[in-house]
Amino acid sequence: MQLSDDVLLDMHHRMVRIRHFEEAAGRLAEESRLPGFLHLYVGEEAVAAGVCAALTDDDQISSTHRGHGHLVAKGGDFERMMAELMGKSTGYCKGKGGSMHICDLDLGMLGANGIVGGGVPIAVGAGFANKYRDDGRVSVVFFGDGASNIGAFHEAANMAAALQLPVVFVCENNEYGEFTPRDRTMAITDVVDRAAGYGMPGVIVDGMDVVAVHEAAAEAVDRARSGQGPSFLEAKTYRFYNHHGIQTLGMKYRSDEELAEWKKRDPIDLFEARLAESGVLTAKDAEAVHERVAGEVEQAIAFAEESPLPEVESLYEDVYSGVAQ
Amino acid sequence: MTATVGVIANPIAGKDIRRLVSFASPVSDMAKIGIIRRAVVGAVEGGAQRLLITDDRRALGMRAIDNLSLDAEVVFLDAPPYDSGMNSQNAAAAFQEEGVGAVIVLGGDGTHRDVVKGWRNAPLMAVSTGTNNVFPRQVEATIAGQAAGVVASREPPIHEVADQAKVIDVELDDGEAEQALVDLALVDESFTGSRAVWTGQRLREMVAAIAERATVGLSCIASRVAPTTRHQAGGVHVTFGDGERFRIPIAPGLYSEVEISSWRRLHLNESVEISGPGVLSFDGERDLVLPRGRSALVTVSHDGPWVIDIEKAMSLECGEAR
């Protein structure tokens, strides 16, 4: 698959946006300038960027508790995101959702989800609606290796395959479910082995290589859009920060050596090296992208910090939708 | 010397993008564990006293021998925390140092290539578990393992029980050296990406050491103009462009059109220069970017691994036909 320079630069931009937003969010949390939990996506950028670059604006995604990267990759607005993380009224969910419930239906982002595996049936439900309406949309569900042990995943995967729904399952296998290594909770290593059990094709991709992810995602999205049913991608990846992304929180559960090995395959470094080699983006131009994005993040932080908290009177607003009185 | 058999199983063989773009079947971990289990049982039956097994993140080897009562010492080799061809390569190099008498390789063409990069003249029991397999054959692991055990324990002169394979040596202009076992192609791409090659439209040039008609993949292309068996000396050099058109099975269940502008047979040890830009595909996997202005010298030689012939090996165990 020969990708245009525009697509390559777009994927790079998405990855850099995720990295800077997440690094800043982690820093703010450690400085106690940001309330609540957050789970950083740093290290896994190639997955969200490679997949979302294969989607149209109308396509949908559902996400996880580690969901900032997915929303950024789908085009999320830094200011509304940062405000939401800070619980401010200018945030995506008016400050009531926070990190783990951030969403933007206009962008097709159906929501991060604090319940492990919770996003899977949501995307499959969207897939059912899309097929029913015959609107040509595709829904993608991002989930982790741990989520594939949850009952909701199995029911949703079965339904998607049985009804041949236009859904792409993207498993971000980062080897740990929260603090527990994968081999303590699963007798299999490749989550993709489960795809055949439901009757859908599945592939493993290098989750640190955005082009590899994009190639597989583009094929899976094409299959879904052309009525050939769901597909399953398992991206082998790794989170560079601990489960929460806050270094002072939680326990040590991975060796420094293991982390160092994975960091040698930083997806942004690998991609920038290749872009420079192929003449698509020089190191200087890449640096300019980083600087510009870093500035946008700082602007978003200032916007969020200056924004007001929600009024107490709004506590019950937007809790239920369309309930008849 | 302790009769030692090495086992290298590629955990990611049979799981790449060709499950999406073609009708290649998935090969699950459980299938691989079963194959390893049958191979090691066979190896011990054939006389192996010691088994060296590659470990991996999936612990395929450990799970394969779980609950087996093997009358042999079993040693596992460490592996990196992520999937890499270096795993098979390093294991093969370690096997050579350990004086392994036969190496059972479970994988596809790519896995066998990695093994040969680590130990060029390895005595191989090549068992197919990959996708487009030309180098390893479809054989039952039990008897393949037994044949490996026989070779390791009886130590016959290797040429009596094995055929030496050809190797495509690739010498890059920066001094780096690479190898392929079946085919080497220049593909009109900029990235290695998902690695597989599943369209003939982007091929620019290729060299095949094996061009057999009964194969699927790039090797099959060269067989249409210059069939060359694995036992025949030399190879084939093909360039693509305006010319004769063929439809070939480029992946399982997937046909693609190719247009060959020229071809010629290559003598053994004759070199051909291939120039970038493009991506070099080794045995059907995009693996190395060759930028504009860079080139590679490609040579087919006949000094590769020794591929054990099960019939010949088992004749040592069972005696000649009466």
XYZ file of C-alpha atoms in Angstrom, chain A residues 81-206:
126
model
C -10.414 17.976 26.423
C -8.167 19.662 28.932
C -11.125 21.484 30.470
C -12.948 18.176 30.836
C -9.951 16.587 32.528
C -9.952 19.506 34.981
C -13.687 19.159 35.589
C -14.473 22.573 34.099
C -17.791 23.604 32.599
C -16.178 24.297 29.207
C -15.159 20.674 28.873
C -16.571 18.124 26.460
C -18.973 16.800 29.106
C -19.321 20.131 30.910
C -16.834 18.896 33.461
C -18.961 16.010 34.701
C -17.335 13.162 32.811
C -13.655 13.638 33.349
C -10.876 11.592 31.868
C -12.689 8.276 31.684
C -15.967 9.433 30.161
C -14.755 11.942 27.663
C -16.643 11.880 24.380
C -17.547 13.905 21.313
C -20.489 12.548 19.381
C -19.939 15.100 16.617
C -16.569 13.481 15.946
C -18.037 10.005 16.216
C -16.235 9.425 19.503
C -18.841 7.443 21.446
C -16.987 7.741 24.686
C -14.117 6.636 26.829
C -15.308 4.154 29.400
C -14.344 3.525 32.985
C -15.647 -0.031 32.781
C -13.102 -2.392 31.278
C -14.671 -3.862 28.136
C -17.627 -1.489 28.371
C -16.912 0.137 25.030
C -17.146 -3.090 23.052
C -20.933 -3.560 23.028
C -21.351 0.190 22.487
C -19.408 0.056 19.215
C -21.203 -3.116 18.192
C -24.530 -1.428 18.936
C -23.468 1.474 16.758
C -22.493 -1.055 14.100
C -25.954 -2.597 14.298
C -27.556 0.834 13.872
C -25.264 1.666 10.978
C -26.111 -1.549 9.192
C -29.830 -1.078 9.889
C -29.704 2.435 8.487
C -27.410 1.351 5.671
C -25.520 4.606 6.105
C -22.073 3.274 5.174
C -20.539 4.132 8.513
C -18.020 1.914 10.232
C -17.555 1.674 13.980
C -14.257 0.797 15.601
C -13.807 -0.405 19.128
C -10.505 0.040 20.910
C -10.015 -2.242 23.883
C -7.187 -3.820 25.819
C -5.993 -7.373 26.283
C -7.627 -7.455 29.718
C -10.993 -6.415 28.268
C -10.984 -9.470 26.039
C -11.526 -11.549 29.188
C -14.753 -9.721 29.990
C -18.120 -11.264 29.147
C -19.339 -8.164 27.326
C -16.519 -8.534 24.812
C -17.479 -12.112 24.001
C -21.167 -11.394 23.612
C -20.485 -8.367 21.439
C -17.907 -10.157 19.272
C -20.316 -13.009 18.697
C -23.121 -10.639 17.780
C -20.949 -8.612 15.426
C -19.853 -11.724 13.561
C -23.255 -13.413 13.561
C -24.922 -10.303 12.126
C -21.937 -9.374 9.931
C -21.857 -5.868 11.346
C -19.541 -3.148 9.997
C -17.281 -3.154 13.059
C -13.517 -3.304 13.491
C -12.197 -4.716 16.747
C -8.844 -3.174 17.671
C -7.190 -4.857 20.626
C -4.352 -2.824 22.084
C -2.370 -5.582 23.694
C 0.073 -3.807 25.987
C 0.766 -6.964 27.981
C -0.759 -5.730 31.239
C -4.295 -5.495 32.568
C -3.853 -2.632 35.006
C -0.996 -4.039 37.162
C -1.270 -7.697 36.202
C 0.810 -9.287 33.465
C -1.172 -10.889 30.702
C 0.106 -14.396 31.414
C -1.450 -14.311 34.902
C -4.930 -13.800 33.532
C -4.977 -15.548 30.159
C -3.895 -18.960 28.923
C -3.335 -17.504 25.480
C -0.935 -14.778 24.426
C -2.407 -13.617 21.180
C -5.866 -12.230 21.774
C -6.377 -12.557 18.026
C -6.638 -16.315 18.485
C -10.109 -15.606 19.830
C -11.302 -14.037 16.558
C -11.550 -17.353 14.725
C -13.775 -18.654 17.497
C -16.349 -16.042 16.566
C -15.932 -16.447 12.839
C -14.065 -13.294 11.896
C -10.616 -12.824 10.387
C -7.931 -11.547 12.707
C -4.379 -10.311 12.280
C -1.487 -9.239 14.455
C 0.180 -5.941 13.653
C 3.212 -4.213 15.107
